């Protein structure tokens, strides 16, 4: 898979951040630390880019994914006890809106870094995994 090396690098960077900081900080701390880590590795990181949601040609809202890496992977960061279905749905909506085919959901709030990969092509419009 073409995105495997990039997602592997992002996950590796996230593991370094989690190992260094541990759980307990707010999401913004992990976002900044991971962005710095990825930039040190030579990746382009666009943090909190505002994107417009359109419905039948009309702008109906704005969303802000935590991070887009190399314009190829959306990264959503959480700092919660455990991930829930709503976190997956949020990431899938980001993928659908941008057309970016892969996203990572990273939870720094658990004792061990939680990682979920989500692929745009594996989801149907109703939010059910295909």
Short mmCIF file of N, CA and C in Angstrom, two decimals:
data_model
loop_
_atom_site.label_atom_id
_atom_site.label_comp_id
_atom_site.label_asym_id
_atom_site.label_seq_id
_atom_site.Cartn_x
_atom_site.Cartn_y
_atom_site.Cartn_z
N UNK A 1 0.85 -1.18 0.00
CA UNK A 1 0.00 0.00 0.00
C UNK A 1 0.89 1.24 0.00
N UNK A 2 0.50 2.23 -0.80
CA UNK A 2 1.34 3.42 -0.99
C UNK A 2 1.47 4.29 0.25
N UNK A 3 0.48 4.28 1.13
CA UNK A 3 0.51 5.13 2.32
C UNK A 3 1.14 4.45 3.54
N UNK A 4 1.52 3.20 3.39
CA UNK A 4 2.00 2.43 4.53
C UNK A 4 3.26 3.03 5.17
N UNK A 5 4.20 3.46 4.36
CA UNK A 5 5.43 4.04 4.91
C UNK A 5 5.14 5.34 5.65
N UNK A 6 4.27 6.16 5.08
CA UNK A 6 3.93 7.43 5.72
C UNK A 6 3.17 7.21 7.02
N UNK A 7 2.16 6.34 7.01
CA UNK A 7 1.42 6.10 8.25
C UNK A 7 2.32 5.45 9.29
N UNK A 8 3.25 4.61 8.85
CA UNK A 8 4.21 4.01 9.79
C UNK A 8 5.09 5.06 10.44
N UNK A 9 5.53 6.05 9.65
CA UNK A 9 6.36 7.13 10.20
C UNK A 9 5.55 7.97 11.19
N UNK A 10 4.29 8.25 10.87
CA UNK A 10 3.44 9.04 11.77
C UNK A 10 3.22 8.29 13.07
N UNK A 11 2.92 7.00 12.97
CA UNK A 11 2.70 6.20 14.18
C UNK A 11 3.97 6.12 15.01
N UNK A 12 5.11 5.95 14.35
CA UNK A 12 6.39 5.93 15.07
C UNK A 12 6.63 7.24 15.82
N UNK A 13 6.34 8.35 15.16
CA UNK A 13 6.48 9.65 15.82
C UNK A 13 5.53 9.79 16.99
N UNK A 14 4.30 9.31 16.81
CA UNK A 14 3.31 9.36 17.90
C UNK A 14 3.75 8.51 19.08
N UNK A 15 4.35 7.37 18.80
CA UNK A 15 4.84 6.52 19.88
C UNK A 15 5.96 7.22 20.66
N UNK A 16 6.84 7.93 19.97
CA UNK A 16 7.90 8.68 20.65
C UNK A 16 7.31 9.77 21.53
N UNK A 17 6.31 10.48 21.01
CA UNK A 17 5.66 11.53 21.79
C UNK A 17 5.00 10.93 23.02
N UNK A 18 4.25 9.84 22.84
CA UNK A 18 3.54 9.22 23.97
C UNK A 18 4.52 8.68 25.01
N UNK A 19 5.58 8.05 24.53
CA UNK A 19 6.59 7.51 25.45
C UNK A 19 7.25 8.63 26.26
N UNK A 20 7.46 9.79 25.64
CA UNK A 20 8.12 10.91 26.31
C UNK A 20 7.18 11.66 27.24
N UNK A 21 5.97 11.98 26.76
CA UNK A 21 5.04 12.79 27.55
C UNK A 21 4.12 11.96 28.43
N UNK A 22 3.75 10.77 27.97
CA UNK A 22 2.78 9.96 28.70
C UNK A 22 1.39 10.56 28.60
N UNK A 23 0.39 9.88 29.18
CA UNK A 23 -0.98 10.40 29.15
C UNK A 23 -1.14 11.53 30.16
N UNK A 24 -2.21 12.31 29.99
CA UNK A 24 -2.55 13.32 30.99
C UNK A 24 -2.58 14.75 30.50
N UNK A 25 -2.04 15.01 29.32
CA UNK A 25 -2.08 16.37 28.77
C UNK A 25 -3.32 16.55 27.91
N UNK A 26 -3.62 17.78 27.55
CA UNK A 26 -4.73 18.06 26.64
C UNK A 26 -4.28 17.78 25.21
N UNK A 27 -5.26 17.63 24.33
CA UNK A 27 -4.97 17.28 22.93
C UNK A 27 -3.99 18.24 22.27
N UNK A 28 -4.12 19.54 22.56
CA UNK A 28 -3.26 20.54 21.91
C UNK A 28 -1.78 20.29 22.16
N UNK A 29 -1.44 19.78 23.33
CA UNK A 29 -0.04 19.49 23.66
C UNK A 29 0.47 18.37 22.76
N UNK A 30 -0.32 17.32 22.60
CA UNK A 30 0.09 16.20 21.75
C UNK A 30 0.13 16.62 20.29
N UNK A 31 -0.80 17.44 19.87
CA UNK A 31 -0.82 17.94 18.50
C UNK A 31 0.47 18.68 18.18
N UNK A 32 0.85 19.60 19.04
CA UNK A 32 2.07 20.37 18.81
C UNK A 32 3.32 19.50 18.87
N UNK A 33 3.35 18.58 19.82
CA UNK A 33 4.53 17.70 19.94
C UNK A 33 4.66 16.79 18.72
N UNK A 34 3.54 16.23 18.26
CA UNK A 34 3.60 15.35 17.09
C UNK A 34 3.94 16.14 15.84
N UNK A 35 3.38 17.32 15.69
CA UNK A 35 3.72 18.16 14.53
C UNK A 35 5.21 18.44 14.50
N UNK A 36 5.78 18.77 15.65
CA UNK A 36 7.22 19.03 15.73
C UNK A 36 8.02 17.78 15.38
N UNK A 37 7.62 16.66 15.93
CA UNK A 37 8.30 15.39 15.66
C UNK A 37 8.29 15.07 14.16
N UNK A 38 7.13 15.25 13.53
CA UNK A 38 7.01 14.94 12.10
C UNK A 38 7.81 15.92 11.25
N UNK A 39 7.83 17.17 11.64
CA UNK A 39 8.64 18.15 10.90
C UNK A 39 10.13 17.84 11.02
N UNK A 40 10.55 17.38 12.19
CA UNK A 40 11.95 16.96 12.35
C UNK A 40 12.29 15.80 11.42
N UNK A 41 11.30 14.98 11.09
CA UNK A 41 11.50 13.86 10.16
C UNK A 41 11.39 14.29 8.70
N UNK A 42 11.09 15.57 8.47
CA UNK A 42 11.04 16.08 7.10
C UNK A 42 9.66 16.08 6.45
N UNK A 43 8.62 15.89 7.23
CA UNK A 43 7.27 15.87 6.68
C UNK A 43 6.63 17.26 6.73
N UNK A 44 5.78 17.51 5.75
CA UNK A 44 4.99 18.75 5.73
C UNK A 44 3.76 18.52 6.60
N UNK A 45 3.56 19.36 7.59
CA UNK A 45 2.44 19.22 8.52
C UNK A 45 1.60 20.48 8.47
N UNK A 46 0.33 20.30 8.15
CA UNK A 46 -0.62 21.40 8.14
C UNK A 46 -1.56 21.19 9.32
N UNK A 47 -1.38 21.96 10.38
CA UNK A 47 -2.17 21.79 11.59
C UNK A 47 -3.40 22.70 11.55
N UNK A 48 -4.53 22.09 11.86
CA UNK A 48 -5.79 22.80 12.04
C UNK A 48 -6.18 23.66 10.83
N UNK A 49 -6.08 23.08 9.64
CA UNK A 49 -6.52 23.74 8.40
C UNK A 49 -8.05 23.77 8.37
N UNK A 50 -8.63 24.92 8.12
CA UNK A 50 -10.09 25.05 8.04
C UNK A 50 -10.55 24.58 6.66
N UNK A 51 -11.50 23.65 6.65
CA UNK A 51 -12.02 23.11 5.40
C UNK A 51 -13.54 23.28 5.36
N UNK A 52 -14.07 23.59 4.20
CA UNK A 52 -15.49 23.84 4.05
C UNK A 52 -16.23 22.55 3.68
N UNK A 53 -17.34 22.32 4.35
CA UNK A 53 -18.23 21.20 4.03
C UNK A 53 -19.30 21.74 3.09
N UNK A 54 -19.50 21.05 1.98
CA UNK A 54 -20.49 21.49 0.99
C UNK A 54 -21.59 20.45 0.84
N UNK A 55 -22.78 20.96 0.63
CA UNK A 55 -23.94 20.11 0.37
C UNK A 55 -24.63 20.67 -0.86
N UNK A 56 -24.61 19.90 -1.94
CA UNK A 56 -25.25 20.27 -3.20
C UNK A 56 -24.85 21.68 -3.63
N UNK A 57 -23.56 21.93 -3.55
CA UNK A 57 -23.01 23.20 -4.02
C UNK A 57 -23.07 24.35 -3.03
N UNK A 58 -23.62 24.10 -1.86
CA UNK A 58 -23.76 25.16 -0.86
C UNK A 58 -22.82 24.87 0.32
N UNK A 59 -22.10 25.91 0.75
CA UNK A 59 -21.26 25.78 1.94
C UNK A 59 -22.17 25.68 3.15
N UNK A 60 -22.08 24.56 3.88
CA UNK A 60 -22.97 24.34 5.03
C UNK A 60 -22.22 24.26 6.35
N UNK A 61 -20.92 24.34 6.31
CA UNK A 61 -20.17 24.27 7.55
C UNK A 61 -18.67 24.25 7.32
N UNK A 62 -17.97 24.33 8.40
CA UNK A 62 -16.51 24.30 8.37
C UNK A 62 -16.05 23.27 9.39
N UNK A 63 -15.02 22.53 9.05
CA UNK A 63 -14.43 21.63 10.03
C UNK A 63 -12.93 21.83 10.02
N UNK A 64 -12.31 21.38 11.09
CA UNK A 64 -10.88 21.61 11.26
C UNK A 64 -10.22 20.31 11.72
N UNK A 65 -9.69 19.51 10.78
CA UNK A 65 -8.96 18.32 11.22
C UNK A 65 -7.69 18.73 11.96
N UNK A 66 -7.27 17.92 12.90
CA UNK A 66 -6.09 18.27 13.69
C UNK A 66 -4.85 18.45 12.84
N UNK A 67 -4.66 17.55 11.86
CA UNK A 67 -3.40 17.57 11.13
C UNK A 67 -3.57 16.87 9.78
N UNK A 68 -2.95 17.46 8.76
CA UNK A 68 -2.83 16.80 7.46
C UNK A 68 -1.34 16.69 7.19
N UNK A 69 -0.86 15.47 6.96
CA UNK A 69 0.57 15.23 6.79
C UNK A 69 0.86 14.94 5.32
N UNK A 70 1.77 15.71 4.76
CA UNK A 70 2.19 15.56 3.36
C UNK A 70 1.01 15.57 2.39
N UNK A 71 -0.08 16.23 2.75
CA UNK A 71 -1.30 16.28 1.94
C UNK A 71 -1.83 14.89 1.58
N UNK A 72 -1.47 13.87 2.37
CA UNK A 72 -1.85 12.49 2.04
C UNK A 72 -2.52 11.74 3.17
N UNK A 73 -2.37 12.20 4.42
CA UNK A 73 -2.94 11.49 5.57
C UNK A 73 -3.53 12.51 6.53
N UNK A 74 -4.78 12.27 6.94
CA UNK A 74 -5.40 13.09 7.98
C UNK A 74 -5.13 12.42 9.32
N UNK A 75 -4.72 13.20 10.30
CA UNK A 75 -4.46 12.69 11.64
C UNK A 75 -5.40 13.41 12.61
N UNK A 76 -6.16 12.62 13.33
CA UNK A 76 -7.05 13.16 14.36
C UNK A 76 -6.52 12.70 15.71
N UNK A 77 -6.30 13.65 16.61
CA UNK A 77 -5.69 13.37 17.90
C UNK A 77 -6.74 13.47 19.00
N UNK A 78 -6.70 12.49 19.89
CA UNK A 78 -7.56 12.49 21.07
C UNK A 78 -6.70 12.29 22.31
N UNK A 79 -7.22 12.73 23.44
CA UNK A 79 -6.57 12.52 24.74
C UNK A 79 -7.68 12.11 25.71
N UNK A 80 -8.22 10.93 25.46
CA UNK A 80 -9.37 10.43 26.23
C UNK A 80 -9.02 9.06 26.81
N UNK A 81 -9.85 8.61 27.75
CA UNK A 81 -9.60 7.30 28.37
C UNK A 81 -9.65 6.18 27.33
N UNK A 82 -10.64 6.26 26.42
CA UNK A 82 -10.71 5.27 25.34
C UNK A 82 -11.47 5.86 24.17
N UNK A 83 -11.16 5.37 22.99
CA UNK A 83 -11.83 5.83 21.78
C UNK A 83 -13.23 5.24 21.69
N UNK A 84 -14.14 5.99 21.09
CA UNK A 84 -15.52 5.53 20.88
C UNK A 84 -15.88 5.71 19.41
N UNK A 85 -17.03 5.18 19.02
CA UNK A 85 -17.47 5.20 17.62
C UNK A 85 -17.57 6.63 17.06
N UNK A 86 -17.93 7.58 17.88
CA UNK A 86 -18.04 8.97 17.41
C UNK A 86 -16.70 9.51 16.93
N UNK A 87 -15.60 9.07 17.52
CA UNK A 87 -14.28 9.51 17.08
C UNK A 87 -13.98 8.96 15.69
N UNK A 88 -14.34 7.69 15.45
CA UNK A 88 -14.17 7.11 14.11
C UNK A 88 -15.02 7.86 13.09
N UNK A 89 -16.26 8.15 13.44
CA UNK A 89 -17.16 8.85 12.52
C UNK A 89 -16.61 10.22 12.15
N UNK A 90 -16.04 10.91 13.12
CA UNK A 90 -15.45 12.22 12.86
C UNK A 90 -14.34 12.11 11.82
N UNK A 91 -13.45 11.13 11.99
CA UNK A 91 -12.35 10.95 11.05
C UNK A 91 -12.88 10.56 9.67
N UNK A 92 -13.84 9.67 9.60
CA UNK A 92 -14.40 9.25 8.32
C UNK A 92 -15.02 10.44 7.60
N UNK A 93 -15.72 11.32 8.32
CA UNK A 93 -16.29 12.51 7.69
C UNK A 93 -15.20 13.41 7.13
N UNK A 94 -14.08 13.54 7.83
CA UNK A 94 -12.96 14.32 7.31
C UNK A 94 -12.44 13.71 6.01
N UNK A 95 -12.32 12.39 5.98
CA UNK A 95 -11.83 11.72 4.77
C UNK A 95 -12.80 11.94 3.61
N UNK A 96 -14.10 11.78 3.87
CA UNK A 96 -15.10 11.96 2.81
C UNK A 96 -15.08 13.38 2.27
N UNK A 97 -14.97 14.35 3.14
CA UNK A 97 -15.01 15.75 2.72
C UNK A 97 -13.78 16.14 1.92
N UNK A 98 -12.62 15.67 2.32
CA UNK A 98 -11.38 16.06 1.64
C UNK A 98 -11.03 15.16 0.46
N UNK A 99 -11.52 13.92 0.47
CA UNK A 99 -11.11 12.96 -0.55
C UNK A 99 -9.77 12.33 -0.25
N UNK A 100 -9.15 12.69 0.87
CA UNK A 100 -7.90 12.06 1.28
C UNK A 100 -8.25 10.63 1.68
N UNK A 101 -7.55 9.63 1.15
CA UNK A 101 -8.00 8.24 1.31
C UNK A 101 -7.69 7.56 2.63
N UNK A 102 -6.81 8.13 3.44
CA UNK A 102 -6.44 7.43 4.68
C UNK A 102 -6.31 8.42 5.83
N UNK A 103 -6.71 7.94 7.01
CA UNK A 103 -6.59 8.75 8.20
C UNK A 103 -6.15 7.92 9.38
N UNK A 104 -5.56 8.59 10.34
CA UNK A 104 -5.14 7.95 11.58
C UNK A 104 -5.84 8.62 12.75
N UNK A 105 -6.37 7.82 13.63
CA UNK A 105 -6.96 8.28 14.87
C UNK A 105 -6.00 7.86 15.97
N UNK A 106 -5.43 8.83 16.67
CA UNK A 106 -4.42 8.57 17.69
C UNK A 106 -4.93 9.04 19.05
N UNK A 107 -4.95 8.13 20.01
CA UNK A 107 -5.38 8.49 21.36
C UNK A 107 -4.20 8.45 22.32
N UNK A 108 -3.82 9.63 22.79
CA UNK A 108 -2.70 9.76 23.72
C UNK A 108 -3.14 9.67 25.17
N UNK A 109 -4.45 9.59 25.43
CA UNK A 109 -4.95 9.61 26.80
C UNK A 109 -4.91 8.28 27.52
N UNK A 110 -4.71 7.20 26.80
CA UNK A 110 -4.66 5.87 27.39
C UNK A 110 -3.23 5.56 27.84
N UNK A 111 -3.07 4.58 28.74
CA UNK A 111 -1.72 4.22 29.19
C UNK A 111 -0.81 3.82 28.03
N UNK A 112 -1.39 3.19 26.99
CA UNK A 112 -0.65 2.86 25.77
C UNK A 112 -1.29 3.62 24.62
N UNK A 113 -0.48 4.14 23.72
CA UNK A 113 -1.00 4.86 22.56
C UNK A 113 -1.99 3.97 21.82
N UNK A 114 -3.18 4.50 21.57
CA UNK A 114 -4.19 3.79 20.79
C UNK A 114 -4.14 4.32 19.36
N UNK A 115 -4.11 3.42 18.39
CA UNK A 115 -3.99 3.80 16.98
C UNK A 115 -5.08 3.09 16.18
N UNK A 116 -5.80 3.85 15.37
CA UNK A 116 -6.75 3.27 14.42
C UNK A 116 -6.49 3.88 13.05
N UNK A 117 -6.36 3.02 12.03
CA UNK A 117 -6.26 3.47 10.65
C UNK A 117 -7.65 3.35 10.03
N UNK A 118 -8.04 4.35 9.29
CA UNK A 118 -9.31 4.31 8.58
C UNK A 118 -9.07 4.67 7.12
N UNK A 119 -9.73 3.92 6.22
CA UNK A 119 -9.56 4.10 4.79
C UNK A 119 -10.87 4.54 4.18
N UNK A 120 -10.82 5.56 3.35
CA UNK A 120 -12.02 6.11 2.73
C UNK A 120 -12.78 5.06 1.93
N UNK A 121 -12.10 4.25 1.15
CA UNK A 121 -12.76 3.28 0.30
C UNK A 121 -13.47 2.17 1.04
N UNK A 122 -13.23 2.00 2.32
CA UNK A 122 -13.84 0.92 3.09
C UNK A 122 -15.07 1.35 3.87
N UNK A 123 -15.59 2.53 3.55
CA UNK A 123 -16.76 3.03 4.28
C UNK A 123 -17.82 3.44 3.28
N UNK A 124 -19.06 3.15 3.60
CA UNK A 124 -20.19 3.58 2.78
C UNK A 124 -20.72 4.90 3.33
N UNK A 125 -21.55 5.58 2.55
CA UNK A 125 -22.09 6.88 2.92
C UNK A 125 -22.87 6.90 4.20
N UNK A 126 -23.41 5.76 4.63
CA UNK A 126 -24.21 5.74 5.87
C UNK A 126 -23.36 5.54 7.11
N UNK A 127 -22.04 5.52 6.94
CA UNK A 127 -21.15 5.41 8.09
C UNK A 127 -20.86 3.97 8.50
N UNK A 128 -21.38 3.01 7.75
CA UNK A 128 -21.13 1.60 8.06
C UNK A 128 -19.90 1.13 7.31
N UNK A 129 -19.10 0.36 7.96
CA UNK A 129 -17.89 -0.16 7.32
C UNK A 129 -18.29 -1.14 6.22
N UNK A 130 -17.62 -1.01 5.06
CA UNK A 130 -17.97 -1.85 3.91
C UNK A 130 -17.08 -3.04 3.76
#
